[in-house]
């Protein structure tokens, strides 16, 4: 109910009569519904969750504090939403501009004699501050990730492929209670491919002397973890050992410096400035971290231009990296809870260079 109250306060400030929520992660955050079809309609006096007959029982079981409306017969979900908006006598209705397609917006304009007002990141901003229950789910996801990394170390050997490792990670995480991998694909990038920051697993064979970057996370009861570790198979190239130490030191410096009240731009600069001072700034081209929760990448984001500020209750990643084309790359990433008196590191897998 508190989420609903907070959202109504924001709706009032935006001078709109109601809000249509279409983003599936925002829908789940507000209502608890885990199905794949539904919309939320909120005004100052009413809160409705609309879905179709497939989710009749599920919606009534999962959704609290909202009137559950099930489309009947051949009625479409969208037609049901239009009818409810007309019954609620709303004049100005907000919609999620980053989620609504042009086609859907056109349907709103065609079928409703109201003013449609775009809104941006209203619920995403609420989601940045996690409840105790959300934090516990992320911690459990992180524990599964740590167990999986420990397991995969026993599985690595020359002659198997990156896909072999990716499949084993997925299988083991599910056995530990994860509902799925938290991201669209598990990153396993070895040898020269470790210079691909988002190198999804391929059929490349693991060779002696390869360095392997693993980036994966578990999803537990809807909430994600996200961890990266880089290991070596046999003695790695001396240049790779050098950049490993630089990335490791950059991460440790960040973890020892992050605190509530710091801007994400300042947080990003800690590792970035250190890597730049070591002569590798041009090889660190992505943001230094991001929020995690219902999505594996969500607000806040660490970047050179971010104006977002770290606050207690946020869960973020810290992930410096160096990637040298043709040679290889290193990234090390931890999940961090921002607390009122500092931070709590949620991922505990070893970070010293492991040589298998």
PDB file of N, CA, C and O in Angstrom, residues 323-352:
ATOM      1  N   UNK A 323      40.069  -3.711 -21.751  1.00  0.00           N
ATOM      2  CA  UNK A 323      39.905  -4.618 -22.875  1.00  0.00           C
ATOM      3  C   UNK A 323      40.845  -4.205 -23.998  1.00  0.00           C
ATOM      4  O   UNK A 323      40.709  -3.092 -24.535  1.00  0.00           O
ATOM      5  N   UNK A 324      41.785  -5.061 -24.351  1.00  0.00           N
ATOM      6  CA  UNK A 324      42.776  -4.753 -25.371  1.00  0.00           C
ATOM      7  C   UNK A 324      42.529  -5.667 -26.576  1.00  0.00           C
ATOM      8  O   UNK A 324      42.761  -6.884 -26.496  1.00  0.00           O
ATOM      9  N   UNK A 325      42.047  -5.111 -27.689  1.00  0.00           N
ATOM     10  CA  UNK A 325      41.728  -5.936 -28.862  1.00  0.00           C
ATOM     11  C   UNK A 325      42.918  -6.782 -29.310  1.00  0.00           C
ATOM     12  O   UNK A 325      44.050  -6.325 -29.367  1.00  0.00           O
ATOM     13  N   UNK A 326      42.616  -8.041 -29.631  1.00  0.00           N
ATOM     14  CA  UNK A 326      43.644  -8.951 -30.096  1.00  0.00           C
ATOM     15  C   UNK A 326      44.424  -9.642 -28.996  1.00  0.00           C
ATOM     16  O   UNK A 326      45.073 -10.667 -29.230  1.00  0.00           O
ATOM     17  N   UNK A 327      44.371  -9.083 -27.788  1.00  0.00           N
ATOM     18  CA  UNK A 327      45.087  -9.673 -26.656  1.00  0.00           C
ATOM     19  C   UNK A 327      44.129 -10.329 -25.664  1.00  0.00           C
ATOM     20  O   UNK A 327      44.194 -11.525 -25.387  1.00  0.00           O
ATOM     21  N   UNK A 328      43.224  -9.525 -25.135  1.00  0.00           N
ATOM     22  CA  UNK A 328      42.271 -10.029 -24.155  1.00  0.00           C
ATOM     23  C   UNK A 328      41.843  -8.918 -23.210  1.00  0.00           C
ATOM     24  O   UNK A 328      42.262  -7.764 -23.343  1.00  0.00           O
ATOM     25  N   UNK A 329      41.004  -9.269 -22.263  1.00  0.00           N
ATOM     26  CA  UNK A 329      40.497  -8.272 -21.337  1.00  0.00           C
ATOM     27  C   UNK A 329      40.234  -8.835 -19.963  1.00  0.00           C
ATOM     28  O   UNK A 329      40.199 -10.054 -19.759  1.00  0.00           O
ATOM     29  N   UNK A 330      40.032  -7.918 -19.014  1.00  0.00           N
ATOM     30  CA  UNK A 330      39.766  -8.275 -17.621  1.00  0.00           C
ATOM     31  C   UNK A 330      38.636  -7.399 -17.106  1.00  0.00           C
ATOM     32  O   UNK A 330      38.649  -6.182 -17.294  1.00  0.00           O
ATOM     33  N   UNK A 331      37.655  -8.010 -16.473  1.00  0.00           N
ATOM     34  CA  UNK A 331      36.642  -7.268 -15.720  1.00  0.00           C
ATOM     35  C   UNK A 331      36.404  -8.018 -14.422  1.00  0.00           C
ATOM     36  O   UNK A 331      36.372  -9.251 -14.399  1.00  0.00           O
ATOM     37  N   UNK A 332      36.245  -7.277 -13.341  1.00  0.00           N
ATOM     38  CA  UNK A 332      35.884  -7.843 -12.046  1.00  0.00           C
ATOM     39  C   UNK A 332      34.720  -7.008 -11.518  1.00  0.00           C
ATOM     40  O   UNK A 332      34.792  -5.781 -11.513  1.00  0.00           O
ATOM     41  N   UNK A 333      33.673  -7.682 -11.056  1.00  0.00           N
ATOM     42  CA  UNK A 333      32.439  -6.980 -10.677  1.00  0.00           C
ATOM     43  C   UNK A 333      31.859  -7.552  -9.398  1.00  0.00           C
ATOM     44  O   UNK A 333      31.742  -8.762  -9.246  1.00  0.00           O
ATOM     45  N   UNK A 334      31.482  -6.655  -8.503  1.00  0.00           N
ATOM     46  CA  UNK A 334      30.796  -7.030  -7.269  1.00  0.00           C
ATOM     47  C   UNK A 334      29.456  -6.324  -7.175  1.00  0.00           C
ATOM     48  O   UNK A 334      29.251  -5.236  -7.738  1.00  0.00           O
ATOM     49  N   UNK A 335      28.531  -6.931  -6.416  1.00  0.00           N
ATOM     50  CA  UNK A 335      27.252  -6.311  -6.077  1.00  0.00           C
ATOM     51  C   UNK A 335      27.375  -5.672  -4.700  1.00  0.00           C
ATOM     52  O   UNK A 335      27.930  -6.280  -3.776  1.00  0.00           O
ATOM     53  N   UNK A 336      26.835  -4.463  -4.567  1.00  0.00           N
ATOM     54  CA  UNK A 336      27.045  -3.670  -3.358  1.00  0.00           C
ATOM     55  C   UNK A 336      25.730  -3.063  -2.893  1.00  0.00           C
ATOM     56  O   UNK A 336      24.977  -2.492  -3.694  1.00  0.00           O
ATOM     57  N   UNK A 337      25.431  -3.203  -1.619  1.00  0.00           N
ATOM     58  CA  UNK A 337      24.288  -2.535  -0.993  1.00  0.00           C
ATOM     59  C   UNK A 337      24.772  -1.236  -0.361  1.00  0.00           C
ATOM     60  O   UNK A 337      25.708  -1.245   0.439  1.00  0.00           O
ATOM     61  N   UNK A 338      24.134  -0.127  -0.728  1.00  0.00           N
ATOM     62  CA  UNK A 338      24.446   1.157  -0.118  1.00  0.00           C
ATOM     63  C   UNK A 338      23.687   1.267   1.207  1.00  0.00           C
ATOM     64  O   UNK A 338      22.471   1.096   1.252  1.00  0.00           O
ATOM     65  N   UNK A 339      24.418   1.530   2.278  1.00  0.00           N
ATOM     66  CA  UNK A 339      23.821   1.648   3.605  1.00  0.00           C
ATOM     67  C   UNK A 339      24.068   3.052   4.155  1.00  0.00           C
ATOM     68  O   UNK A 339      24.866   3.817   3.606  1.00  0.00           O
ATOM     69  N   UNK A 340      23.411   3.390   5.239  1.00  0.00           N
ATOM     70  CA  UNK A 340      23.553   4.737   5.804  1.00  0.00           C
ATOM     71  C   UNK A 340      24.960   5.008   6.310  1.00  0.00           C
ATOM     72  O   UNK A 340      25.410   6.150   6.360  1.00  0.00           O
ATOM     73  N   UNK A 341      25.686   3.938   6.673  1.00  0.00           N
ATOM     74  CA  UNK A 341      27.029   4.111   7.227  1.00  0.00           C
ATOM     75  C   UNK A 341      28.125   3.564   6.312  1.00  0.00           C
ATOM     76  O   UNK A 341      29.242   3.312   6.750  1.00  0.00           O
ATOM     77  N   UNK A 342      27.800   3.352   5.025  1.00  0.00           N
ATOM     78  CA  UNK A 342      28.816   2.857   4.103  1.00  0.00           C
ATOM     79  C   UNK A 342      28.220   1.890   3.105  1.00  0.00           C
ATOM     80  O   UNK A 342      27.142   2.134   2.553  1.00  0.00           O
ATOM     81  N   UNK A 343      28.888   0.754   2.866  1.00  0.00           N
ATOM     82  CA  UNK A 343      28.395  -0.229   1.915  1.00  0.00           C
ATOM     83  C   UNK A 343      28.524  -1.637   2.495  1.00  0.00           C
ATOM     84  O   UNK A 343      29.278  -1.865   3.438  1.00  0.00           O
ATOM     85  N   UNK A 344      27.768  -2.564   1.903  1.00  0.00           N
ATOM     86  CA  UNK A 344      27.905  -3.978   2.205  1.00  0.00           C
ATOM     87  C   UNK A 344      28.108  -4.714   0.887  1.00  0.00           C
ATOM     88  O   UNK A 344      27.287  -4.600  -0.020  1.00  0.00           O
ATOM     89  N   UNK A 345      29.204  -5.450   0.766  1.00  0.00           N
ATOM     90  CA  UNK A 345      29.476  -6.213  -0.446  1.00  0.00           C
ATOM     91  C   UNK A 345      28.682  -7.515  -0.384  1.00  0.00           C
ATOM     92  O   UNK A 345      28.758  -8.253   0.598  1.00  0.00           O
ATOM     93  N   UNK A 346      27.919  -7.798  -1.440  1.00  0.00           N
ATOM     94  CA  UNK A 346      27.012  -8.943  -1.437  1.00  0.00           C
ATOM     95  C   UNK A 346      27.582 -10.163  -2.159  1.00  0.00           C
ATOM     96  O   UNK A 346      27.100 -11.280  -1.936  1.00  0.00           O
ATOM     97  N   UNK A 347      28.547  -9.977  -3.028  1.00  0.00           N
ATOM     98  CA  UNK A 347      29.183 -11.085  -3.741  1.00  0.00           C
ATOM     99  C   UNK A 347      30.550 -11.342  -3.118  1.00  0.00           C
ATOM    100  O   UNK A 347      31.327 -10.418  -2.916  1.00  0.00           O
ATOM    101  N   UNK A 348      30.839 -12.613  -2.828  1.00  0.00           N
ATOM    102  CA  UNK A 348      32.021 -12.925  -2.020  1.00  0.00           C
ATOM    103  C   UNK A 348      32.989 -13.894  -2.690  1.00  0.00           C
ATOM    104  O   UNK A 348      33.897 -14.399  -2.031  1.00  0.00           O
ATOM    105  N   UNK A 349      32.836 -14.144  -3.963  1.00  0.00           N
ATOM    106  CA  UNK A 349      33.759 -15.011  -4.672  1.00  0.00           C
ATOM    107  C   UNK A 349      35.151 -14.388  -4.679  1.00  0.00           C
ATOM    108  O   UNK A 349      35.289 -13.167  -4.726  1.00  0.00           O
ATOM    109  N   UNK A 350      36.213 -15.212  -4.636  1.00  0.00           N
ATOM    110  CA  UNK A 350      37.571 -14.673  -4.597  1.00  0.00           C
ATOM    111  C   UNK A 350      37.883 -13.805  -5.808  1.00  0.00           C
ATOM    112  O   UNK A 350      37.409 -14.077  -6.919  1.00  0.00           O
ATOM    113  N   UNK A 351      38.689 -12.762  -5.577  1.00  0.00           N
ATOM    114  CA  UNK A 351      39.022 -11.827  -6.650  1.00  0.00           C
ATOM    115  C   UNK A 351      40.500 -11.839  -7.034  1.00  0.00           C
ATOM    116  O   UNK A 351      40.871 -11.283  -8.053  1.00  0.00           O
ATOM    117  N   UNK A 352      41.355 -12.445  -6.207  1.00  0.00           N
ATOM    118  CA  UNK A 352      42.744 -12.619  -6.618  1.00  0.00           C
ATOM    119  C   UNK A 352      42.763 -13.486  -7.887  1.00  0.00           C
ATOM    120  O   UNK A 352      41.905 -14.349  -8.058  1.00  0.00           O
TER     121      UNK A 352
END
